[in-house]
Coordinates of C-alpha atoms in Angstrom, one line a residue:
X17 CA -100.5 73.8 -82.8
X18 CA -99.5 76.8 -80.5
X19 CA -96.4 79.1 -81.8
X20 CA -95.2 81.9 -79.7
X21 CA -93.9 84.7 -80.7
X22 CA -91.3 86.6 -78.3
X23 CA -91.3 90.0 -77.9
X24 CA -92.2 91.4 -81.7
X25 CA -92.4 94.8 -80.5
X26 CA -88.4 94.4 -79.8
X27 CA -87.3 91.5 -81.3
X28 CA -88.0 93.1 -85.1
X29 CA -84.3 94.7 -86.3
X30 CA -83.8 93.7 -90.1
X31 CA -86.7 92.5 -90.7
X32 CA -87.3 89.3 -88.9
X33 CA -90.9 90.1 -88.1
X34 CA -91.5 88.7 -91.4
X35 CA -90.5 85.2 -90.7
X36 CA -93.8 84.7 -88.3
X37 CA -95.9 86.7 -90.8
X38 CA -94.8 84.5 -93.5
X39 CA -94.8 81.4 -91.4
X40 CA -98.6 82.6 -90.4
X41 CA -99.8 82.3 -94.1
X42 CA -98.1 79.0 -93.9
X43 CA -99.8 77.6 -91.1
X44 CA -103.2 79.7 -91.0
X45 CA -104.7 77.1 -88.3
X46 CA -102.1 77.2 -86.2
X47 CA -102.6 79.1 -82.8
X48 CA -99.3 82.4 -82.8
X49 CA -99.0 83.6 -79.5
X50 CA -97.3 87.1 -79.8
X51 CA -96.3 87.6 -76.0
X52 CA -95.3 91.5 -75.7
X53 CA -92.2 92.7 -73.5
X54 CA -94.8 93.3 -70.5
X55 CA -95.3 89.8 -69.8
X56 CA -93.7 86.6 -68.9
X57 CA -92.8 84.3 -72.1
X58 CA -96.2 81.7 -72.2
X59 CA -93.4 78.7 -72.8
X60 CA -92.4 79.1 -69.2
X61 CA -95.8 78.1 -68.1
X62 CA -97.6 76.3 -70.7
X63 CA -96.9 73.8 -73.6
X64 CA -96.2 75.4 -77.2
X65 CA -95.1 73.5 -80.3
X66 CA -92.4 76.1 -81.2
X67 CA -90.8 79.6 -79.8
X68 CA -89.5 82.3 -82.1
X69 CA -87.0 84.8 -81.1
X70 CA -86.0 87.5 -83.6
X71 CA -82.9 89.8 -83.7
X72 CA -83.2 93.1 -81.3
X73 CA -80.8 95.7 -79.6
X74 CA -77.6 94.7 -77.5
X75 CA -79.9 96.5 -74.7
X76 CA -83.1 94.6 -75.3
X77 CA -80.5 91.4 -75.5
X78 CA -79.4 92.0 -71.9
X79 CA -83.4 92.4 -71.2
X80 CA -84.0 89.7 -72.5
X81 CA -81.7 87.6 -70.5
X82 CA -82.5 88.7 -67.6
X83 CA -86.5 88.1 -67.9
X84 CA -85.0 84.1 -68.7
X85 CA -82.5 83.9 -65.8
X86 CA -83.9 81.6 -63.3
X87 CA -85.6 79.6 -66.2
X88 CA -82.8 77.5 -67.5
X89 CA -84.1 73.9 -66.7
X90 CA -87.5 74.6 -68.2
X91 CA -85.8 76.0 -71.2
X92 CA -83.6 72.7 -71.4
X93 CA -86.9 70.7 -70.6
X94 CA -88.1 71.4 -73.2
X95 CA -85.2 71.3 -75.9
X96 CA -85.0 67.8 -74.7
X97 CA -88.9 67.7 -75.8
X98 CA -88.4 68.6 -78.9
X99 CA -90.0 71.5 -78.6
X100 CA -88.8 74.0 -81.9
X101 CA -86.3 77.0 -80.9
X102 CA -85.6 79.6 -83.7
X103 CA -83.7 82.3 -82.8
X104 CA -82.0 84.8 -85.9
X105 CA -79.7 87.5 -85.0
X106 CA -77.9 87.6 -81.9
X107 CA -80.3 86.3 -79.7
X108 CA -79.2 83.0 -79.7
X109 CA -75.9 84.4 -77.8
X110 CA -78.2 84.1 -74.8
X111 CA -77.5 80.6 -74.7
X112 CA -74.3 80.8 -73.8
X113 CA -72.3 81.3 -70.8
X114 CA -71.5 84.6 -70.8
X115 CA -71.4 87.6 -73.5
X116 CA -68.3 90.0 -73.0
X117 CA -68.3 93.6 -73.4
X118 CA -65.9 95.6 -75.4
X119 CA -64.8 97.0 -71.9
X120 CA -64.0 93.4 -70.5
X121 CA -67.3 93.1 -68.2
X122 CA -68.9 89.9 -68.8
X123 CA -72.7 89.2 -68.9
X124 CA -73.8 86.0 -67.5
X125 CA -75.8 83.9 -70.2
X126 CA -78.0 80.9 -69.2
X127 CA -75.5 78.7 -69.8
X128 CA -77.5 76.1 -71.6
X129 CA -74.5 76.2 -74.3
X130 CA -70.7 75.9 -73.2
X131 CA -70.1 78.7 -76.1
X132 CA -69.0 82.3 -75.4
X133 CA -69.4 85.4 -77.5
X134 CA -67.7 88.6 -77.9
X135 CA -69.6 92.1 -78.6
X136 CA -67.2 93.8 -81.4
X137 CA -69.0 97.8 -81.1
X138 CA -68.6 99.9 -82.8
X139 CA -66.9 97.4 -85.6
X140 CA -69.9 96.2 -87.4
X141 CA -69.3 93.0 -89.4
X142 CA -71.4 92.4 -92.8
X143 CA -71.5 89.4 -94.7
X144 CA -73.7 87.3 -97.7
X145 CA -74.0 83.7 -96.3
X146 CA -73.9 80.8 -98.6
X147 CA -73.7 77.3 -96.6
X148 CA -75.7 74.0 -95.4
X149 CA -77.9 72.5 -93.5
X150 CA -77.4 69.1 -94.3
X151 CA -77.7 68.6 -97.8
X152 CA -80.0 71.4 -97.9
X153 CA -78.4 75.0 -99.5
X154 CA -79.1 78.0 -97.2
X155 CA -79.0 81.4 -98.3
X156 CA -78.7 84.7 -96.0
X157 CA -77.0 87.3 -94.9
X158 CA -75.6 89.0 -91.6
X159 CA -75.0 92.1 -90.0
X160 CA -73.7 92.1 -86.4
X161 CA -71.4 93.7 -83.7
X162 CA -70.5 90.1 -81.7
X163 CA -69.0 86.7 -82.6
X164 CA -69.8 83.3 -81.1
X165 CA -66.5 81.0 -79.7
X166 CA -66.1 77.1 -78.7
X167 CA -69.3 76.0 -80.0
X168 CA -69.1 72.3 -79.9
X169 CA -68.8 70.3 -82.9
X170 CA -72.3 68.9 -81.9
X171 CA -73.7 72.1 -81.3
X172 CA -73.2 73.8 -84.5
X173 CA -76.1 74.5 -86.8
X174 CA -74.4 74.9 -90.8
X175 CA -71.6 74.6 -92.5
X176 CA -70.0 77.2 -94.2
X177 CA -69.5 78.0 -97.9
X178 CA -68.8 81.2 -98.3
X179 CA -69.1 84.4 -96.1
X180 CA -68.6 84.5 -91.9
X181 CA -69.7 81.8 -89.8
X182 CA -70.2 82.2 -86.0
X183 CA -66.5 84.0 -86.1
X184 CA -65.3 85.8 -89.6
X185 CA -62.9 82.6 -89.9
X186 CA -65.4 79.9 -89.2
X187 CA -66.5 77.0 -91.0
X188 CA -69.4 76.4 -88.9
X189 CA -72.4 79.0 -88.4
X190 CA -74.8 79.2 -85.5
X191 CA -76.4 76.5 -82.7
X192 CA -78.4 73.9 -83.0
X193 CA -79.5 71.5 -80.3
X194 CA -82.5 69.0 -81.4
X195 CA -84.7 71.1 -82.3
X196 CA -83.1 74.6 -81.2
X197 CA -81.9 76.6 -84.1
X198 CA -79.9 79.8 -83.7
X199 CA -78.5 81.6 -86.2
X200 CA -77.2 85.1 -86.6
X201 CA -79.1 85.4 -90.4
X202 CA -81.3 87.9 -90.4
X203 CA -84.2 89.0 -92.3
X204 CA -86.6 87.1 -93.5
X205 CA -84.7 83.7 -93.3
X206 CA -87.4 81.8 -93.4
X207 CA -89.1 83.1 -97.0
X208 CA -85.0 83.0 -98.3
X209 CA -85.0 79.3 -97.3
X210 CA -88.4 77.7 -98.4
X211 CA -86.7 74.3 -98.1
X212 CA -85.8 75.1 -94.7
X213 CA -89.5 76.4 -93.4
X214 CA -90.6 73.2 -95.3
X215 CA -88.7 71.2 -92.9
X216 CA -89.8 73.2 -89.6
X217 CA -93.0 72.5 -90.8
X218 CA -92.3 69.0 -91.0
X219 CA -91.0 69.2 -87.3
X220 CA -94.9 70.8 -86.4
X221 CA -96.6 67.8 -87.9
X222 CA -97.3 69.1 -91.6
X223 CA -97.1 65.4 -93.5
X224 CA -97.1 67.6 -96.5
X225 CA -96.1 71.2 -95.8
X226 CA -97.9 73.6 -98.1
X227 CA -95.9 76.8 -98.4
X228 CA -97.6 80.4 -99.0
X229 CA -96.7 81.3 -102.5
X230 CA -94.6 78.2 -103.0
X231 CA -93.7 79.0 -106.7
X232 CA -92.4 82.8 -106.2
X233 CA -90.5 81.7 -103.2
X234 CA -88.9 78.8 -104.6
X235 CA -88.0 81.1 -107.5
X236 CA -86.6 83.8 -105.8
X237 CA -84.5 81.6 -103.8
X238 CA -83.1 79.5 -107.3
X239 CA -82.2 82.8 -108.5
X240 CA -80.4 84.2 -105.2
X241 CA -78.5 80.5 -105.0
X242 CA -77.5 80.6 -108.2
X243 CA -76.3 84.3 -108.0
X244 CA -74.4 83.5 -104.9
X245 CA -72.4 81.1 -106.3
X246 CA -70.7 83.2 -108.8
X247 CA -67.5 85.3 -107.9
X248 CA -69.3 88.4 -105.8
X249 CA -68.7 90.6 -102.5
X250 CA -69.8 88.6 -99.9
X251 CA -68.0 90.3 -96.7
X252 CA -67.0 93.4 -95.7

C-alpha cells in the first residue's frame, strides 16, 4: 500500500499534518511517500493507493497548480481508478475551472470539476461544521478566505447541518468524485471523524480497519457530536 504525501513542508496550515501522522499509526505497514515542494508529485509517474493534499497559502495554492497544469488526464486517470484523493482546506479549489481574485483576475484551475471559487481577502470566514456523509455524522470546522460555486449535485461531498458549506448559504459542503474527497475542514479531520478514516481505510483494503487509539478517539468525537448539537456559536 503506497500513500503519498504532497508537499508537507507547505501543505501544513491548521494543523492537517496530523491527518497523515495519525493515519500512519493507523496503517504502520503501509508505504507514505512524503514528496517535498522540490520535486514532481510520485502519482504522476507511478501507481499509489491514495494522495493527500493538506491546506496551505493562497500563494503555495497558485504553486501548486501550476506544478499540476499539463497533468489533468493523469489526474482524471486515476480518479476513474479509484485511486483515493483527500484534499482539506482550500486545496481542493484546484479542481476547478478557474479561482478569481478579489481584483477580478482569474486563475485557471485544471478544470477536472465544472465548479468555480471566489477568494474573499481580507474577509476571513469561520465556522463549526456539523453535517453528513451518508449516514455517517461529520464533525469539523473551517476557516477560509474563498467559496466554491456550481458544484454539481453529483459532485458534492456532505450535507449540511449546521455551519457554512462550500458557500455560507450552502446545503452541500466540498467535492467528491469516486474516490476524490475535498473538503475545506481543516485540522485533523481525520482523528475528529474516526468513522470516516475507518471508511478510507476500508477503501485501502483494511477488511477490518484497526484505528490508533480507537477508544479515545471514538470518545472525543461522541463528546464533540453531542456538544455540537446543542444551541452554540457555530459561524462568525
Amino acid at each position: 500500500m503506497k500513500i503519498e504525501v504532497l508537499y508537507p513542508e507547505i501543505c501544513c496550515l491548521f494543523g492537517d499534518k496530523a491527518n497523515m501522522r495519525y493515519f500512519e499509526m493507523c496503517l504502520p505497514e503501509a508505504e507514505f511517500i512524503k514528496t517535498p515542494v522540490s520535486e514532481m508529485p510520485r502519482f504522476l509517474t507511478e501507481d499509489v493507493d491514495m494522495v493527500y493534499f493538506g491546506s496551505c497559502s493562497e500563494s503555495n495554492q497558485e504553486r501548486i497548480l501550476n506544478r499540476l497544469k499539463g497533468h489533468e488526464a493523469r489526474i482524471n486517470e486515476l480518479i476513474e481508478k479509484g485511486v483515493i484523493f483527500l484534499m482539506t482546506g482550500n486545496t481542493f479549489e484546484i479542481m476547478g475551472k478557474y479561482i478569481e481574485k478579489p481584483d477580478g483576475e482569474k486563475i485557471e484551475g485544471l478544470g477536472i470539476f465544472d465548479f468555480y471559487a471566489k477568494r474573499t481577502i481580507p474577509k476571513r470566514y469561520n465556522s463549526l461544521f456539523l453535517g453528513k456523509f451518508g449516514e455517517m455524522e461529520i464533525v469539523g470546522y473551517t476557516s477560509r478566505f474563498s467559496h466554491c460555486y456550481d458544484i454539481a449535485e453529483k459532485d458534492n461531498f456532505l450535507n449540511v447541518t449546521k455551519g457554512y458549506g462550500s458557500t455560507v448559504d450552502a446545503k452541500t459542503e466540498g467535492i467528491r468524485r469516486n474516490n476524490l474527497f475535498g473538503t475545506y475542514l481543516l485540522g485533523p479531520f481525520l482523528i475528529q471523524n474516526p468513522m470516516f478514516t475507518a471508511f478510507l481505510m476500508k477503501k485501502l483494503g483494511c477488511e477490518e480497519p484497526e484505528l490508533a487509539f480507537k477508544d479515545d478517539i471514538v470518545k472525543a468525537y461522541e463528546v464533540r457530536l453531542a456538544q455540537f448539537k446543542t444551541d452554540i456559536v457555530f459561524a462568525e
